[in-house]
Coordinates of C-alpha atoms in Angstrom, one line a residue:
Chain A
M20 CA 0.0 0.0 0.0
R21 CA 1.8 3.1 -1.0
G22 CA 1.7 6.3 1.0
C23 CA 0.1 7.9 -1.7
S24 CA -3.3 7.8 -0.4
G25 CA -1.8 10.2 2.6
L26 CA -4.4 8.4 4.5
T27 CA -4.0 7.3 8.4
F28 CA -4.9 3.5 7.7
S29 CA -1.4 2.4 6.9
R30 CA 0.0 4.1 9.4
I31 CA -1.4 2.7 12.3
R32 CA 0.3 0.7 14.7
P33 CA -0.5 -2.7 15.8
R34 CA -1.4 -1.3 19.2
G35 CA -5.1 -0.4 18.9
F36 CA -5.0 -2.4 16.0
T37 CA -8.3 -4.2 15.9
M38 CA -10.5 -1.2 16.8
F39 CA -8.7 1.0 14.8
A40 CA -8.3 -1.3 12.0
R41 CA -12.4 -1.4 12.3
R42 CA -13.3 1.8 12.8
G43 CA -10.7 2.4 10.0
A44 CA -12.2 0.0 7.8
L45 CA -15.8 2.2 8.7
L46 CA -14.3 5.4 7.8
F47 CA -12.1 4.6 4.9
E48 CA -13.3 1.5 2.9
P49 CA -15.3 3.4 0.6
Q50 CA -13.1 6.0 -0.3
W51 CA -9.9 3.0 -0.2
G52 CA -10.7 2.1 -3.9
Q53 CA -10.9 5.5 -5.3
V54 CA -8.1 7.4 -3.8
R55 CA -6.1 4.7 -5.0
N56 CA -4.9 6.6 -7.7
M57 CA -5.0 9.7 -6.0
A58 CA -7.6 10.8 -8.4
T59 CA -9.2 8.5 -11.2
L60 CA -8.3 9.2 -14.9
K61 CA -11.9 11.1 -15.3
D62 CA -11.4 13.8 -12.3
I63 CA -7.9 14.4 -14.2
T64 CA -10.0 14.8 -17.2
R65 CA -12.5 16.9 -15.6
R66 CA -10.1 18.9 -14.6
L67 CA -7.9 19.2 -17.3
K68 CA -11.1 20.4 -19.2
S69 CA -12.1 23.3 -17.0
I70 CA -8.6 24.4 -16.7
K71 CA -8.3 25.0 -20.5
N72 CA -11.6 26.6 -20.4
I73 CA -10.6 29.2 -18.0
Q74 CA -7.3 29.7 -19.7
K75 CA -9.5 30.2 -23.0
I76 CA -11.7 32.7 -21.0
T77 CA -8.4 34.9 -19.2
Q78 CA -6.7 35.0 -22.9
S79 CA -10.2 36.7 -24.6
M80 CA -9.9 38.6 -21.7
K81 CA -6.5 40.0 -21.8
M82 CA -7.3 40.8 -25.6
V83 CA -10.3 42.6 -24.7
A84 CA -8.1 44.6 -22.5
A85 CA -5.3 44.8 -24.4
A86 CA -7.7 46.9 -27.4
K87 CA -9.3 48.7 -24.5
Y88 CA -6.1 50.1 -23.0
A89 CA -4.9 51.0 -26.3
R90 CA -7.8 53.4 -26.7
A91 CA -7.7 54.7 -23.5
E92 CA -4.0 55.5 -23.5
R93 CA -4.7 57.5 -27.2
E94 CA -7.4 59.2 -25.3
L95 CA -5.1 59.9 -22.4
K96 CA -2.7 62.2 -24.3
P97 CA -4.9 65.5 -24.7
A98 CA -6.8 64.5 -21.9
R99 CA -3.3 65.1 -19.5
V100 CA -2.4 68.2 -21.4
Y101 CA -5.9 69.3 -20.4
G102 CA -5.2 68.2 -16.8
T103 CA -2.1 69.9 -16.4
G104 CA -3.2 72.7 -17.5
A105 CA -6.2 72.9 -15.2
L106 CA -3.9 72.2 -12.2
A107 CA -1.5 74.8 -13.5
L108 CA -3.1 77.9 -11.8
Y109 CA -2.9 76.0 -8.5
D110 CA 0.2 75.2 -9.1
K111 CA 1.6 78.7 -10.1
A112 CA -0.7 80.5 -7.2
E113 CA 0.7 77.9 -4.7
I114 CA -2.7 78.6 -3.3
Q115 CA -2.9 76.7 0.4
P116 CA -6.2 76.0 2.2
P117 CA -6.5 77.3 5.4
E118 CA -4.8 75.2 8.4
E119 CA -8.5 75.1 10.1
Q120 CA -10.5 73.7 7.5
A121 CA -13.1 71.9 9.0
R122 CA -14.7 69.7 6.4
H123 CA -13.1 67.4 4.1
L124 CA -14.3 66.0 0.5
I125 CA -12.6 62.9 -0.7
I126 CA -13.7 61.7 -4.0
G127 CA -12.1 58.1 -5.1
V128 CA -12.0 56.9 -8.7
S129 CA -12.3 53.3 -9.3
S130 CA -14.8 51.1 -11.4
D131 CA -17.5 48.5 -11.1
R132 CA -15.4 45.9 -12.5
G133 CA -12.8 43.2 -11.1
L134 CA -10.2 41.0 -12.1
C135 CA -7.7 43.9 -12.5
G136 CA -5.1 43.3 -9.5
G137 CA -4.8 45.9 -6.9
I138 CA -6.6 48.6 -8.8
H139 CA -9.5 49.0 -6.1
S140 CA -7.6 48.2 -3.2
N141 CA -5.0 50.7 -3.6
V142 CA -7.3 53.6 -4.1
A143 CA -9.6 52.3 -0.8
K144 CA -6.5 52.1 1.1
A145 CA -5.1 55.5 0.5
I146 CA -8.6 56.5 1.8
R147 CA -8.6 54.6 4.7
N148 CA -5.4 56.3 5.7
Q149 CA -6.7 59.7 5.0
I150 CA -10.0 59.1 7.0
E151 CA -7.8 58.0 9.7
Q152 CA -6.1 61.0 9.9
L153 CA -8.8 63.2 9.7
T154 CA -10.8 62.0 12.1
A155 CA -8.3 61.6 14.6
A156 CA -7.2 65.5 13.8
G157 CA -10.8 66.3 14.6
K158 CA -12.2 66.9 11.0
E159 CA -15.4 66.1 9.2
V160 CA -14.7 63.7 6.9
K161 CA -17.1 62.7 3.7
I162 CA -16.2 60.3 0.8
A163 CA -17.4 60.0 -2.7
P164 CA -16.7 57.2 -4.3
I165 CA -17.1 56.8 -8.2
G166 CA -17.2 53.0 -9.0
E167 CA -19.1 49.9 -7.4
K168 CA -15.9 48.1 -6.1
L169 CA -15.0 51.1 -4.3
R170 CA -17.9 51.5 -2.6
A171 CA -18.3 47.8 -1.7
L172 CA -14.8 48.1 0.1
L173 CA -15.8 51.4 1.8
Y174 CA -19.1 50.6 2.7
R175 CA -18.6 48.6 5.9
K176 CA -16.5 50.7 8.0
Y177 CA -17.4 54.2 6.4
G178 CA -20.7 53.9 5.3
S179 CA -21.8 56.8 7.2
H180 CA -19.2 59.3 5.8
M181 CA -20.4 58.6 2.1
L182 CA -22.1 61.3 0.3
V183 CA -22.9 60.0 -3.0
M184 CA -21.6 57.3 -4.8
F185 CA -21.4 56.8 -8.5
K186 CA -22.2 53.6 -10.6
E187 CA -21.9 52.4 -14.1
M188 CA -18.4 53.0 -14.6
G189 CA -16.0 50.8 -16.8
R190 CA -18.3 49.7 -19.1
K191 CA -17.5 52.4 -21.5
P192 CA -14.6 55.0 -21.7
P193 CA -15.5 58.1 -19.3
T194 CA -16.1 61.5 -21.2
F195 CA -16.3 64.9 -20.5
G196 CA -19.9 64.7 -20.0
D197 CA -19.7 62.1 -16.8
A198 CA -17.1 64.1 -15.0
S199 CA -19.4 67.0 -15.3
V200 CA -22.7 64.8 -14.1
I201 CA -20.2 63.8 -11.5
A202 CA -19.1 67.6 -10.2
S203 CA -22.6 68.6 -10.5
E204 CA -23.9 66.2 -8.1
L205 CA -21.0 66.8 -5.7
L206 CA -21.9 70.6 -5.8
N207 CA -25.4 70.0 -5.8
S208 CA -25.3 67.5 -2.8
G209 CA -25.7 70.4 0.0
F210 CA -22.2 69.4 1.8
E211 CA -19.8 72.9 1.6
F212 CA -16.6 71.5 2.0
D213 CA -13.5 73.0 2.5
K214 CA -11.0 71.4 0.9
G215 CA -11.1 68.1 -1.3
S216 CA -9.0 65.7 -3.0
V217 CA -9.5 63.3 -5.9
I218 CA -7.5 60.1 -4.9
F219 CA -7.3 57.7 -8.4
N220 CA -4.5 55.7 -9.8
R221 CA -2.1 57.5 -11.9
F222 CA -1.1 55.9 -15.1
K223 CA 2.9 55.3 -15.4
S224 CA 3.6 52.8 -18.0
V225 CA 2.0 49.5 -18.9
I226 CA 3.1 47.6 -15.9
S227 CA 3.2 50.3 -13.6
Y228 CA 0.7 52.5 -11.6
K229 CA 0.7 54.7 -8.6
T230 CA -2.2 55.6 -6.2
E231 CA -2.0 59.8 -6.1
E232 CA -4.2 62.4 -4.7
K233 CA -5.0 65.8 -6.6
P234 CA -6.1 69.0 -4.5
V235 CA -9.5 70.0 -5.0
F236 CA -10.1 74.1 -3.5
S237 CA -13.2 75.4 -2.7
F238 CA -14.3 78.5 -3.9
D239 CA -13.7 80.2 -0.3
T240 CA -10.2 79.1 -0.2
L241 CA -9.7 80.6 -3.9
T242 CA -11.1 83.8 -2.8
N243 CA -9.4 84.1 0.2
S244 CA -5.7 83.2 -0.6
E245 CA -3.2 85.9 -0.7
N246 CA -1.7 84.9 -4.1
M247 CA -5.1 85.5 -5.6
S248 CA -4.9 89.2 -5.6
V249 CA -2.2 89.2 -8.3
Y250 CA -4.8 88.1 -10.6
D251 CA -6.6 91.1 -11.7
D252 CA -10.1 91.6 -12.7
I253 CA -11.9 89.1 -11.2
D254 CA -15.3 89.3 -9.3
A255 CA -17.1 86.4 -7.5
D256 CA -19.5 85.4 -10.5
V257 CA -16.4 84.6 -12.4
L258 CA -14.5 83.0 -9.8
R259 CA -17.5 80.8 -8.7
N260 CA -17.7 79.6 -12.4
Y261 CA -13.8 79.2 -13.1
Q262 CA -13.5 76.7 -9.9
E263 CA -16.5 74.6 -11.0
F264 CA -14.9 74.4 -14.1
S265 CA -11.8 73.3 -12.9
L266 CA -13.3 70.8 -10.5
V267 CA -15.0 69.1 -13.4
N268 CA -11.5 69.2 -15.1
I269 CA -10.2 67.6 -12.0
I270 CA -12.2 64.9 -12.4
Y271 CA -12.2 64.1 -16.0
F272 CA -8.4 63.9 -15.5
S273 CA -8.5 61.3 -12.9
L274 CA -11.2 58.9 -14.9
K275 CA -9.1 59.1 -17.6
E276 CA -5.9 58.5 -16.2
S277 CA -7.8 55.9 -13.8
T278 CA -9.3 53.5 -16.8
T279 CA -6.0 53.5 -18.4
S280 CA -4.5 52.3 -15.2
E281 CA -7.3 49.7 -14.9
Q282 CA -7.2 48.4 -18.3
S283 CA -3.3 47.7 -18.5
A284 CA -3.5 46.2 -14.6
R285 CA -6.5 44.1 -16.0
M286 CA -3.9 43.3 -19.1
T287 CA -1.4 42.2 -17.0
A288 CA -3.5 40.1 -14.3
M289 CA -5.1 38.0 -17.3
D290 CA -1.9 37.7 -18.8
S291 CA -0.1 35.8 -15.4
A292 CA -3.5 34.0 -14.8
S293 CA -3.3 32.5 -18.5
K294 CA 0.4 31.8 -17.7
N295 CA -0.6 30.2 -14.5
A296 CA -3.0 27.9 -16.4
S297 CA -0.5 26.9 -18.9
E298 CA 1.7 25.7 -16.0
I299 CA -1.0 23.7 -14.3
I300 CA -2.2 22.4 -17.6
D301 CA 1.0 20.8 -18.1
K302 CA 1.9 19.7 -15.0
L303 CA -1.8 17.9 -15.1
T304 CA -1.1 16.6 -18.7
L305 CA 2.0 14.7 -17.4
T306 CA -0.2 13.4 -14.3
Y307 CA -2.9 12.1 -16.7
N308 CA -0.4 10.3 -18.8
R309 CA 1.4 9.0 -15.8
T310 CA -2.3 8.1 -14.6
R311 CA -3.5 6.5 -18.4
Q312 CA -0.4 4.3 -17.9
A313 CA -0.8 3.0 -14.7
V314 CA -4.3 1.9 -15.3
I315 CA -3.3 0.0 -18.2
T316 CA -0.8 -1.8 -16.8
K317 CA -2.6 -2.4 -13.6
E318 CA -5.2 -3.9 -16.3
L319 CA -2.3 -6.1 -18.1
I320 CA -1.2 -7.4 -14.8
E321 CA -4.7 -8.4 -13.5
I322 CA -5.3 -10.3 -16.7
I323 CA -2.1 -12.1 -16.7
S324 CA -1.9 -13.3 -13.2
G325 CA -5.9 -14.3 -13.9
A326 CA -4.7 -16.4 -17.0
A327 CA -1.3 -17.4 -14.9
A328 CA -3.6 -18.7 -11.9
L329 CA -5.8 -21.0 -14.5
Chain B
M3 CA -3.4 98.7 -19.4
F4 CA 0.3 98.8 -18.9
A5 CA 0.2 101.9 -17.1
A6 CA -2.5 100.6 -14.9
A7 CA -0.4 97.3 -14.0
A8 CA 2.8 99.5 -13.4
F9 CA 0.5 101.7 -11.2
R10 CA -0.6 98.8 -9.1
S11 CA 2.9 97.7 -9.1
I12 CA 3.9 101.0 -7.3
V13 CA 0.9 100.9 -4.9
R14 CA 1.7 97.3 -3.9
P15 CA 5.1 96.6 -3.8
K16 CA 4.1 93.0 -1.8
Q17 CA 2.6 91.8 -4.9
L18 CA 5.2 92.7 -7.2
H19 CA 7.4 90.6 -4.7
L20 CA 5.2 87.8 -5.1
A21 CA 5.1 88.4 -9.0
R22 CA 8.3 88.0 -9.1
A23 CA 8.9 85.3 -6.7
A24 CA 6.6 83.5 -8.9
L25 CA 8.4 84.8 -12.1
A26 CA 11.7 82.8 -10.5
R27 CA 10.0 79.7 -9.5
G28 CA 8.2 79.5 -13.2
Y29 CA 8.6 76.3 -15.4
A30 CA 11.6 75.7 -17.3
E31 CA 9.7 76.6 -20.9
A32 CA 9.1 80.3 -19.7
A33 CA 13.2 80.5 -21.0
P34 CA 15.6 82.7 -19.3
S35 CA 13.2 84.6 -16.7
A36 CA 15.0 88.0 -17.1
S37 CA 13.1 88.0 -20.9
T38 CA 9.9 86.6 -20.2
A39 CA 8.4 89.7 -21.4
A40 CA 9.0 88.3 -25.0
K41 CA 7.7 84.9 -24.6
M42 CA 3.9 83.9 -24.0
S43 CA 3.8 80.1 -22.8
F44 CA 0.2 78.9 -24.8
T45 CA -1.6 75.9 -23.8
F46 CA -4.9 75.8 -25.8
A47 CA -7.0 72.1 -25.3
S48 CA -10.2 70.4 -25.1
P49 CA -10.6 67.3 -23.6
T50 CA -10.5 65.3 -26.2
E51 CA -7.8 67.4 -28.2
V52 CA -4.5 69.3 -27.8
F53 CA -4.3 72.6 -30.0
Y54 CA -1.2 74.4 -28.8
N55 CA 0.6 72.7 -26.0
E56 CA 3.0 75.3 -24.3
A57 CA 3.4 76.9 -27.9
S58 CA 5.7 80.3 -27.9
V59 CA 2.7 82.8 -29.7
K60 CA 2.6 86.4 -30.1
Q61 CA -1.2 87.1 -29.4
V62 CA -4.4 85.2 -28.4
D63 CA -7.9 86.7 -28.8
V64 CA -10.5 85.2 -26.3
P65 CA -14.2 86.1 -25.8
T66 CA -15.3 86.3 -22.4
L67 CA -18.1 86.7 -20.0
T68 CA -16.8 90.2 -19.5
G69 CA -16.1 90.9 -23.2
S70 CA -13.6 90.2 -25.7
F71 CA -10.1 91.0 -25.0
G72 CA -6.4 90.1 -26.1
I73 CA -3.7 88.3 -24.5
L74 CA -0.1 89.7 -25.1
P75 CA 3.1 88.2 -23.1
A76 CA 3.2 89.9 -19.6
H77 CA -0.5 90.7 -19.4
V78 CA -1.5 91.1 -16.1
P79 CA -2.5 87.6 -14.3
T80 CA -6.4 87.1 -14.7
L81 CA -9.0 84.5 -14.6
Q82 CA -11.8 84.6 -17.1
V83 CA -14.7 82.4 -18.5
L84 CA -15.3 81.7 -21.9
K85 CA -18.8 82.2 -23.7
P86 CA -19.4 80.9 -27.1
G87 CA -17.3 82.6 -29.5
V88 CA -13.9 83.0 -31.4
V89 CA -10.6 82.2 -30.7
T90 CA -7.9 84.1 -32.6
V91 CA -4.2 82.7 -32.5
F92 CA -1.3 84.7 -33.8
D93 CA 1.9 83.1 -33.8
E94 CA 5.2 84.2 -34.0
E95 CA 5.4 85.2 -38.1
G96 CA 1.8 87.0 -37.2
A97 CA -0.5 84.2 -39.2
Q98 CA -3.4 83.7 -38.1
T99 CA -5.7 80.4 -37.0
K100 CA -9.5 80.7 -35.9
Y101 CA -11.4 78.5 -33.6
F102 CA -14.7 78.3 -32.4
V103 CA -15.1 77.5 -28.9
S104 CA -18.0 76.8 -26.7
S105 CA -17.5 77.3 -23.6
G106 CA -14.3 77.0 -20.7
S107 CA -11.9 79.3 -19.0
V108 CA -8.8 80.8 -19.3
T109 CA -5.9 81.8 -17.1
V110 CA -3.2 84.2 -17.6
N111 CA -0.4 83.3 -14.5
A112 CA 1.9 86.0 -13.7
D113 CA 5.0 83.9 -15.6
S114 CA 3.1 85.0 -18.9
S115 CA 1.9 81.6 -19.1
V116 CA -1.7 81.0 -20.5
Q117 CA -3.6 78.2 -20.3
L118 CA -7.3 78.1 -22.2
L119 CA -8.8 75.3 -21.5
A120 CA -12.3 75.2 -23.6
E121 CA -15.3 72.4 -23.2
E122 CA -15.8 72.0 -26.8
A123 CA -13.6 73.6 -29.8
A124 CA -13.3 73.4 -33.4
A125 CA -11.4 74.7 -36.1
L126 CA -13.7 77.1 -38.1
D127 CA -13.7 75.0 -41.5
E128 CA -15.4 72.1 -39.4
L129 CA -18.5 73.9 -38.7
D130 CA -21.4 73.8 -41.2
I131 CA -23.3 77.3 -41.5
T132 CA -26.5 75.4 -42.6
A133 CA -26.6 73.0 -39.8
A134 CA -26.2 75.7 -37.6
K135 CA -28.8 77.8 -38.7
A136 CA -31.3 75.0 -38.6
N137 CA -30.0 74.3 -34.8
L138 CA -30.9 78.0 -34.2
D139 CA -34.4 77.8 -35.5
K140 CA -34.7 74.3 -33.4
A141 CA -33.3 76.4 -30.3
T142 CA -35.8 79.3 -30.6
A143 CA -38.8 77.0 -31.1
E144 CA -38.0 75.3 -28.2
L145 CA -37.4 78.7 -26.0
S146 CA -41.0 79.5 -26.4
S147 CA -41.8 76.0 -25.8
A148 CA -39.9 75.4 -22.6
S149 CA -41.5 74.7 -19.4
G150 CA -39.4 75.0 -16.3
E151 CA -36.4 76.8 -15.7
T152 CA -33.3 74.4 -16.9
E153 CA -35.3 73.9 -19.8
R154 CA -35.1 77.9 -20.7
A155 CA -31.6 77.7 -19.4
E156 CA -31.0 75.0 -21.8
A157 CA -32.8 76.6 -24.9
L158 CA -31.4 80.5 -24.1
I159 CA -27.9 78.9 -24.0
S160 CA -28.4 76.9 -27.5
I161 CA -29.6 79.9 -29.1
E162 CA -26.3 82.1 -27.8
A163 CA -24.0 79.3 -29.5
N164 CA -25.7 78.8 -32.6
E165 CA -25.8 82.6 -33.0
A166 CA -21.7 82.8 -32.5
I167 CA -21.5 80.0 -34.3
I168 CA -23.5 81.6 -37.3
K169 CA -21.4 85.0 -36.8
A170 CA -18.1 83.7 -36.8
L171 CA -19.2 82.0 -40.3
E172 CA -20.2 85.1 -42.1

């Protein structure tokens, strides 16, 4: 009895043998014949077929993600120029929010679809850290998750902080119209935030992305910032329009970066899944052949010994 | 305009100091910071297309809510919101290129960099005047049949945009 069964039956010592043997016989006898070969030919065939199907699926998902990634990267180029242009004012005027700002809004950008590596969890982790920091400092924090996956990750612990959430992201590439819908919902939500931040995955290359944060300043911060007086001929109306427009721009920029990172991450994830599946298929095929040869040999032996007994 | 800027700089020396500091901390493409007056780093983009990216141009005319004005290098810093109209870009040789913009914002920074972000922008030869006239008629009809505030506002915006397109193309 080879130890391939891995059952204790073969290792039981004679001391308690009779009792154990009986119990062992009751417990193990039905399985004995079936686990003898570690798995029958049928089991291995079944497993092999299902893994081959999975490999086909992951490969086609990789192709789809590659096509979507190519398009997303193409659309990212002008969006990046647009986004850096929109943020240029904040960089150059070096607007700092006042220290005692009490109300924060965190916008987390992600999507509805999974199987993309660590995209959603990275954003969720960054948001969690920020919320902990801010609540420890006594500030009021609200979050606006974009994407079902992000909402699901944050809902259990921070459900009370959620202001508004956005679904149906990830199926089609984001447009400026989507960004303006999001921005108008946030502005109409009634939460007058002093400072906001957008947390998203910035696309660095096909194999890497980085979770980053970009600030969003409220209308009051802009009016009261000292550097703003450098800018001539601004009235409150113009400034409010300008601030709302830059909110849309920042959201649009982060949506574009986020989709590109997501598609590239999904491409790499599906690629490694297909590679893993091929490895398992190779190993299983070898086991299958070995098992097939063992079954044939066993049958031959039985026939021969049966014939010899006559 | 320059006299006003000089006056302001005398009256509020703190701002001038800030402007100088901003100049010193400006981006590399603002060339040697001594001669920023000669160059204007112009970025003109819409969400889907980039027209100029930190290009060096002589003058830009923009239509804003407070009126149309031209931006030259060393223009006083300002923020403005665009209204539907034509943007004219005069490049280094003096050649003019016109674009129609629907709305957006323009920022002139202290280091003479200009960011013109348009929500929708198209070169004039991509627009069709007959389609614009048809849209204008449709929008006027919608205005007279509009019920709520938002619908009235949308119809008015549509009318304004189409009228500007027609004026630009004529």
